[in-house]
Short mmCIF file of C-alpha atoms and ligand atoms in Angstrom, two decimals:
data_model
loop_
_atom_site.label_atom_id
_atom_site.label_comp_id
_atom_site.label_asym_id
_atom_site.label_seq_id
_atom_site.Cartn_x
_atom_site.Cartn_y
_atom_site.Cartn_z
CA MET Z 484 -29.83 -13.19 -1.22
CA LYS Z 485 -32.23 -10.31 -0.96
CA ILE Z 486 -30.99 -6.84 -1.87
CA GLU Z 487 -32.62 -3.61 -0.73
CA VAL Z 488 -31.87 0.08 -1.00
CA MET Z 489 -31.94 1.86 2.35
CA ASP Z 490 -32.50 5.61 2.22
CA LEU Z 491 -30.24 7.29 4.79
CA ARG Z 492 -32.20 10.55 4.52
CA PHE Z 493 -29.14 12.76 4.39
CA LEU Z 494 -29.92 16.19 5.95
CA GLY Z 495 -33.53 15.02 6.23
CA GLU Z 496 -33.84 14.80 2.42
CA ARG Z 497 -35.06 11.71 0.68
CA GLU Z 498 -32.95 9.66 -1.73
CA ILE Z 499 -29.58 11.43 -1.68
CA ILE Z 500 -27.35 8.87 0.08
CA ALA Z 501 -28.04 5.13 -0.03
CA SER Z 502 -26.78 2.13 1.83
CA TYR Z 503 -27.45 -1.23 0.20
CA LEU Z 504 -28.57 -4.12 2.35
CA LEU Z 505 -27.64 -7.64 1.24
CA ALA Z 506 -29.61 -10.09 3.35
CA GLY Z 507 -28.76 -13.80 3.28
CA ASP Z 508 -30.38 -16.67 5.18
CA SER Z 509 -28.21 -16.40 8.25
CA SER Z 510 -26.24 -13.19 7.87
CA ALA Z 511 -26.33 -9.79 6.23
CA ALA Z 512 -23.95 -7.27 4.67
CA ILE Z 513 -24.21 -3.61 3.79
CA VAL Z 514 -22.53 -1.60 1.06
CA GLU Z 515 -21.71 1.95 2.32
CA THR Z 516 -22.35 3.29 5.81
CA GLY Z 517 -23.22 6.88 4.94
CA PRO Z 518 -22.03 9.64 7.28
CA THR Z 519 -22.33 9.58 11.08
CA THR Z 520 -25.15 12.14 10.83
CA CYS Z 521 -27.28 9.42 9.15
CA MET Z 522 -26.32 6.53 11.41
CA GLN Z 523 -29.61 6.35 13.30
CA ASN Z 524 -31.42 6.14 9.97
CA LEU Z 525 -29.14 3.32 8.89
CA LEU Z 526 -29.70 1.37 12.11
CA GLY Z 527 -33.43 2.11 11.86
CA GLY Z 528 -33.41 0.82 8.28
CA LEU Z 529 -31.84 -2.46 9.37
CA LYS Z 530 -34.35 -2.86 12.19
CA GLU Z 531 -37.31 -2.14 9.91
CA ARG Z 532 -36.13 -4.94 7.67
CA GLY Z 533 -35.73 -7.40 10.51
CA VAL Z 534 -31.94 -7.40 10.50
CA ALA Z 535 -30.32 -7.45 13.95
CA PRO Z 536 -27.07 -5.48 14.33
CA GLU Z 537 -25.30 -8.73 15.26
CA ASP Z 538 -26.29 -10.26 11.90
CA VAL Z 539 -24.32 -7.75 9.84
CA ARG Z 540 -21.03 -9.49 9.12
CA GLN Z 541 -19.60 -7.39 6.28
CA VAL Z 542 -19.52 -3.70 5.61
CA LEU Z 543 -18.28 -3.02 2.07
CA LEU Z 544 -16.96 0.46 1.39
CA THR Z 545 -16.52 1.77 -2.16
CA HIS Z 546 -14.20 4.50 -0.86
CA ILE Z 547 -13.51 6.39 2.33
CA HIS Z 548 -15.16 9.75 1.60
CA LEU Z 549 -17.34 10.80 4.52
CA ASP Z 550 -20.67 10.55 2.68
CA HIS Z 551 -19.86 6.87 1.96
CA ALA Z 552 -17.87 5.61 4.94
CA GLY Z 553 -18.00 8.33 7.59
CA ALA Z 554 -20.03 6.30 10.10
CA SER Z 555 -17.65 3.31 10.00
CA GLY Z 556 -15.93 4.01 13.34
CA HIS Z 557 -19.24 4.36 15.17
CA LEU Z 558 -20.64 1.31 13.41
CA ALA Z 559 -17.69 -0.79 14.56
CA ASP Z 560 -19.43 -0.54 17.97
CA ALA Z 561 -23.03 -0.67 16.75
CA LEU Z 562 -22.44 -3.69 14.47
CA PRO Z 563 -20.27 -5.82 16.76
CA ASN Z 564 -19.70 -8.70 14.33
CA ALA Z 565 -18.98 -6.69 11.20
CA THR Z 566 -15.70 -6.62 9.30
CA PHE Z 567 -15.00 -3.56 7.16
CA TYR Z 568 -13.75 -4.08 3.61
CA VAL Z 569 -11.93 -1.23 1.92
CA HIS Z 570 -9.34 -0.66 -0.83
CA GLU Z 571 -5.82 -1.04 0.59
CA VAL Z 572 -5.05 2.61 -0.23
CA GLY Z 573 -8.06 3.67 1.86
CA TYR Z 574 -7.18 1.35 4.73
CA PRO Z 575 -4.84 3.69 6.68
CA HIS Z 576 -7.49 6.45 6.62
CA LEU Z 577 -10.12 4.16 8.08
CA ALA Z 578 -7.75 3.13 10.87
CA ASP Z 579 -6.71 6.74 11.49
CA PRO Z 580 -8.99 9.35 9.91
CA SER Z 581 -6.99 12.41 11.01
CA LYS Z 582 -5.49 13.15 7.56
CA LEU Z 583 -8.79 12.53 5.85
CA LEU Z 584 -10.52 14.92 8.24
CA LYS Z 585 -7.95 17.61 7.59
CA SER Z 586 -8.47 17.30 3.86
CA ALA Z 587 -12.28 17.26 4.23
CA THR Z 588 -12.15 20.33 6.47
CA ARG Z 589 -10.38 22.22 3.67
CA LEU Z 590 -13.39 21.46 1.47
CA TYR Z 591 -16.30 21.77 3.88
CA GLY Z 592 -14.96 24.18 6.52
CA GLU Z 593 -17.41 24.99 9.26
CA ARG Z 594 -20.09 22.73 7.74
CA MET Z 595 -18.11 19.57 8.68
CA GLU Z 596 -20.07 18.77 11.84
CA GLU Z 597 -23.50 19.55 10.36
CA LEU Z 598 -22.86 17.44 7.24
CA TRP Z 599 -20.86 14.51 8.52
CA GLY Z 600 -20.83 14.46 12.32
CA GLU Z 601 -18.09 12.88 14.39
CA VAL Z 602 -15.70 10.51 12.61
CA ARG Z 603 -14.02 7.78 14.62
CA SER Z 604 -11.34 5.28 13.70
CA VAL Z 605 -12.12 1.62 13.00
CA PRO Z 606 -10.03 -0.87 15.02
CA GLU Z 607 -7.41 -2.37 12.69
CA ASP Z 608 -8.39 -5.94 13.48
CA ARG Z 609 -11.87 -5.18 12.10
CA ILE Z 610 -10.63 -4.02 8.67
CA VAL Z 611 -9.76 -6.11 5.62
CA ALA Z 612 -7.74 -4.30 2.96
CA LEU Z 613 -8.68 -5.35 -0.56
CA LYS Z 614 -5.88 -5.36 -3.09
CA GLY Z 615 -8.15 -4.44 -5.94
CA GLU Z 616 -9.17 -5.86 -9.27
CA GLY Z 617 -11.05 -9.13 -9.26
CA GLU Z 618 -10.74 -9.90 -5.57
CA GLU Z 619 -13.66 -11.99 -4.31
CA LEU Z 620 -15.29 -11.77 -0.94
CA GLU Z 621 -18.08 -13.64 0.77
CA ALA Z 622 -21.07 -11.67 1.94
CA ALA Z 623 -24.63 -12.54 2.94
CA GLY Z 624 -24.31 -16.11 1.67
CA GLY Z 625 -22.97 -15.06 -1.73
CA VAL Z 626 -19.72 -14.04 -3.34
CA LEU Z 627 -19.08 -10.53 -4.60
CA THR Z 628 -16.21 -9.34 -6.79
CA ALA Z 629 -14.38 -6.09 -6.10
CA HIS Z 630 -13.33 -4.00 -9.09
CA ASP Z 631 -10.71 -1.32 -9.11
CA THR Z 632 -12.47 1.79 -10.39
CA PRO Z 633 -10.30 4.89 -9.95
CA GLY Z 634 -11.31 8.31 -11.32
CA HIS Z 635 -13.42 9.90 -8.58
CA ALA Z 636 -10.78 8.75 -6.10
CA TYR Z 637 -7.71 6.57 -6.54
CA HIS Z 638 -8.81 4.07 -3.93
CA HIS Z 639 -12.28 3.46 -5.35
CA LEU Z 640 -13.88 0.02 -5.62
CA ALA Z 641 -17.13 -1.13 -7.17
CA PHE Z 642 -18.68 -4.42 -6.01
CA HIS Z 643 -20.42 -6.79 -8.39
CA GLU Z 644 -23.03 -9.28 -7.16
CA PRO Z 645 -23.37 -11.87 -9.94
CA GLY Z 646 -26.72 -13.34 -8.81
CA SER Z 647 -28.62 -10.07 -9.25
CA GLY Z 648 -26.23 -8.59 -11.81
CA MET Z 649 -26.01 -5.51 -9.61
CA LEU Z 650 -22.95 -3.32 -9.49
CA PHE Z 651 -22.63 -1.25 -6.32
CA ALA Z 652 -20.87 1.62 -7.97
CA GLY Z 653 -20.14 4.16 -5.24
CA ASP Z 654 -19.37 7.38 -7.11
CA VAL Z 655 -17.69 5.97 -10.23
CA ALA Z 656 -21.04 5.75 -12.06
CA GLY Z 657 -21.98 9.32 -11.22
CA ILE Z 658 -24.90 10.92 -9.38
CA ARG Z 659 -28.38 10.05 -10.65
CA LEU Z 660 -31.48 10.42 -8.54
CA PRO Z 661 -34.55 8.16 -8.80
CA GLY Z 662 -36.93 8.96 -11.64
CA MET Z 663 -34.26 10.98 -13.45
CA SER Z 664 -32.15 10.19 -16.46
CA TYR Z 665 -29.57 12.95 -15.95
CA VAL Z 666 -26.16 11.73 -14.72
CA ARG Z 667 -23.96 14.31 -12.97
CA PRO Z 668 -20.26 13.45 -12.58
CA PRO Z 669 -19.13 13.84 -8.96
CA THR Z 670 -15.75 15.51 -9.45
CA PRO Z 671 -14.72 17.10 -6.12
CA PRO Z 672 -11.04 17.71 -5.24
CA PRO Z 673 -8.48 16.40 -4.66
CA GLU Z 674 -8.12 13.16 -6.64
CA VAL Z 675 -10.27 13.44 -9.76
CA ASP Z 676 -8.55 11.82 -12.74
CA VAL Z 677 -10.73 11.98 -15.86
CA ALA Z 678 -8.51 9.66 -17.94
CA ALA Z 679 -8.55 6.97 -15.22
CA TRP Z 680 -12.29 7.48 -14.80
CA VAL Z 681 -12.96 6.88 -18.49
CA ARG Z 682 -10.91 3.67 -18.28
CA SER Z 683 -12.97 2.62 -15.25
CA ILE Z 684 -16.17 3.17 -17.26
CA GLN Z 685 -14.70 0.88 -19.93
CA GLY Z 686 -13.98 -1.63 -17.17
CA ILE Z 687 -17.61 -1.49 -16.02
CA ARG Z 688 -18.74 -2.21 -19.58
CA ARG Z 689 -16.59 -5.36 -19.50
CA ILE Z 690 -18.16 -6.47 -16.20
CA SER Z 691 -21.46 -5.91 -17.99
CA PRO Z 692 -23.75 -5.48 -14.97
CA SER Z 693 -27.50 -5.60 -15.55
CA VAL Z 694 -28.21 -3.01 -12.86
CA ILE Z 695 -26.11 -0.07 -11.81
CA CYS Z 696 -26.44 1.13 -8.21
CA PRO Z 697 -24.83 4.53 -7.54
CA THR Z 698 -24.69 5.50 -3.86
CA HIS Z 699 -26.42 8.73 -4.98
CA PHE Z 700 -28.97 6.99 -5.56
CA GLY Z 701 -30.83 3.79 -6.31
CA ARG Z 702 -30.81 1.25 -9.12
CA PHE Z 703 -30.87 1.78 -12.85
CA GLU Z 704 -31.21 -0.75 -15.62
CA ASP Z 705 -30.38 1.36 -18.70
CA VAL Z 706 -26.75 0.62 -18.03
CA GLU Z 707 -25.17 1.47 -21.38
CA ARG Z 708 -27.12 4.70 -21.84
CA HIS Z 709 -26.23 5.73 -18.30
CA LEU Z 710 -22.53 4.98 -18.78
CA SER Z 711 -22.26 6.77 -22.14
CA GLU Z 712 -23.97 9.85 -20.75
CA LEU Z 713 -21.54 9.91 -17.84
CA GLU Z 714 -18.53 9.38 -20.08
CA GLN Z 715 -19.58 12.10 -22.50
CA ARG Z 716 -20.34 14.57 -19.74
CA LEU Z 717 -16.99 13.98 -18.07
CA GLN Z 718 -15.19 14.71 -21.34
CA ASP Z 719 -17.46 17.66 -22.00
CA TRP Z 720 -16.87 19.18 -18.54
CA LEU Z 721 -13.13 18.70 -18.83
CA LEU Z 722 -13.03 20.63 -22.14
CA PHE Z 723 -15.41 23.26 -20.81
CA VAL Z 724 -13.48 23.94 -17.61
CA GLU Z 725 -10.11 23.84 -19.37
CA GLU Z 726 -11.24 26.33 -22.01
CA ARG Z 727 -12.71 28.74 -19.44
CA LEU Z 728 -9.59 28.54 -17.26
CA ASP Z 729 -7.43 29.30 -20.30
CA GLY Z 730 -9.73 32.23 -21.05
CA GLY Z 731 -9.12 33.66 -17.58
CA SER Z 732 -12.53 32.92 -16.01
CA SER Z 733 -12.65 32.52 -12.24
CA ARG Z 734 -13.77 29.27 -10.62
CA GLU Z 735 -16.97 31.00 -9.47
CA GLU Z 736 -17.77 32.13 -13.00
CA ILE Z 737 -17.12 28.67 -14.40
CA ALA Z 738 -19.29 27.06 -11.71
CA ALA Z 739 -22.16 29.45 -12.50
CA GLU Z 740 -21.85 28.74 -16.22
CA LEU Z 741 -21.67 25.01 -15.71
CA LYS Z 742 -24.75 25.16 -13.50
CA ASP Z 743 -26.69 27.03 -16.20
CA LYS Z 744 -25.59 24.46 -18.74
CA GLY Z 745 -26.52 21.55 -16.44
CA ASP Z 746 -29.90 23.06 -15.53
CA ALA Z 747 -30.68 23.61 -19.22
CA GLU Z 748 -29.82 19.99 -19.97
CA MET Z 749 -32.03 18.81 -17.12
CA LEU Z 750 -34.90 21.06 -18.23
CA ALA Z 751 -34.55 19.69 -21.74
CA GLU Z 752 -35.27 16.23 -20.40
CA GLY Z 753 -38.28 17.42 -18.45
CA SER Z 754 -36.93 18.05 -14.94
CA GLY Z 755 -37.05 21.29 -13.01
CA THR Z 756 -34.43 23.26 -11.10
CA GLN Z 757 -35.60 21.74 -7.80
CA ASP Z 758 -34.03 18.53 -9.08
CA SER Z 759 -30.76 20.33 -9.78
CA GLY Z 760 -30.80 21.52 -6.15
CA ARG Z 761 -31.25 17.94 -4.94
CA TYR Z 762 -28.27 16.80 -7.03
CA ASP Z 763 -26.27 19.60 -5.35
CA LEU Z 764 -26.61 17.76 -2.03
CA ALA Z 765 -24.47 14.97 -3.48
CA GLY Z 766 -22.15 17.31 -5.41
CA ASN Z 767 -22.49 21.04 -6.02
CA TYR Z 768 -20.99 22.89 -8.98
CA GLU Z 769 -18.45 24.98 -7.03
CA MET Z 770 -16.90 21.83 -5.67
CA LEU Z 771 -17.11 19.88 -8.90
CA VAL Z 772 -15.45 22.68 -10.87
CA ALA Z 773 -12.70 22.92 -8.21
CA GLY Z 774 -11.97 19.20 -8.65
CA ILE Z 775 -11.73 19.38 -12.43
CA ALA Z 776 -9.68 22.60 -12.29
CA ARG Z 777 -7.26 20.81 -9.99
CA TYR Z 778 -7.01 17.92 -12.45
CA VAL Z 779 -6.36 20.35 -15.31
CA THR Z 780 -3.58 22.10 -13.37
CA ARG Z 781 -2.00 18.84 -12.28
CA ARG Z 782 -2.00 17.57 -15.84
CA GLN Z 783 -0.47 20.79 -17.16
CA GLU Z 784 2.24 20.68 -14.50
CA GLY Z 785 2.91 17.04 -15.32
CA ALA Z 786 3.15 17.75 -19.06
ZN1 LIG Q 1772 -20.30 10.48 -2.78
#
């Protein structure tokens, strides 16, 4: 099996959203579709690599957020032989995206169309719901294992390909752009659960992949360093946001402070603020603070 990263060129920018191509001898699979706005780039990427749309038999989705799975409905037509694999909790939203779109519209407002484009439903007979931990599925002449990895979203899966040692990590392994070491936790509302996320990171350590492939973006081999940085930053952000909320800061103030802190950390490792701006395309501070603030409130209400 040959594995390649396809750059979907989100908003015309390089290396923000990836789709992974798994090419076998007689069939192919992809992990993540990207949004509808990138679909022509995805289909172009397949063509460039000599993969006919009919050859794609599996589309594996880490979760149903629009930057990862938004093009699925359109691709059900464009990839006529593909079956879509998704966590069982995500399944209803793939078959009928109306609730998902309502929730996304609350976050993205009038930018919905520009960012994600039209979202269509996937016919139910084209979807396989995965029950979660340890489930195996055949793809591109190999067998991948799905791992339950909640934290960014409850219905999040990561897919492990044992031949290459790659873990297609969706958002559970954070945002990290090529050439960078900085890992930014994608923590948008509404489902962020830091405690579950930390347990998922532990779970990834047990899988012990040799390469980690976040959808934002690429492949990284310093797995343990990457995971510890993510874990520490999640804990750090949680404390930071909680403390500022208790102190009466507004979300905007917290987001500005967290950005300054993040930019300083990136500068310290030799990157510039242009890199921070590129990370924003996969998750900006206003949104990430809103997600953590929501987790903090939910936890306080639950306690
Ligand atoms: Zn994402």
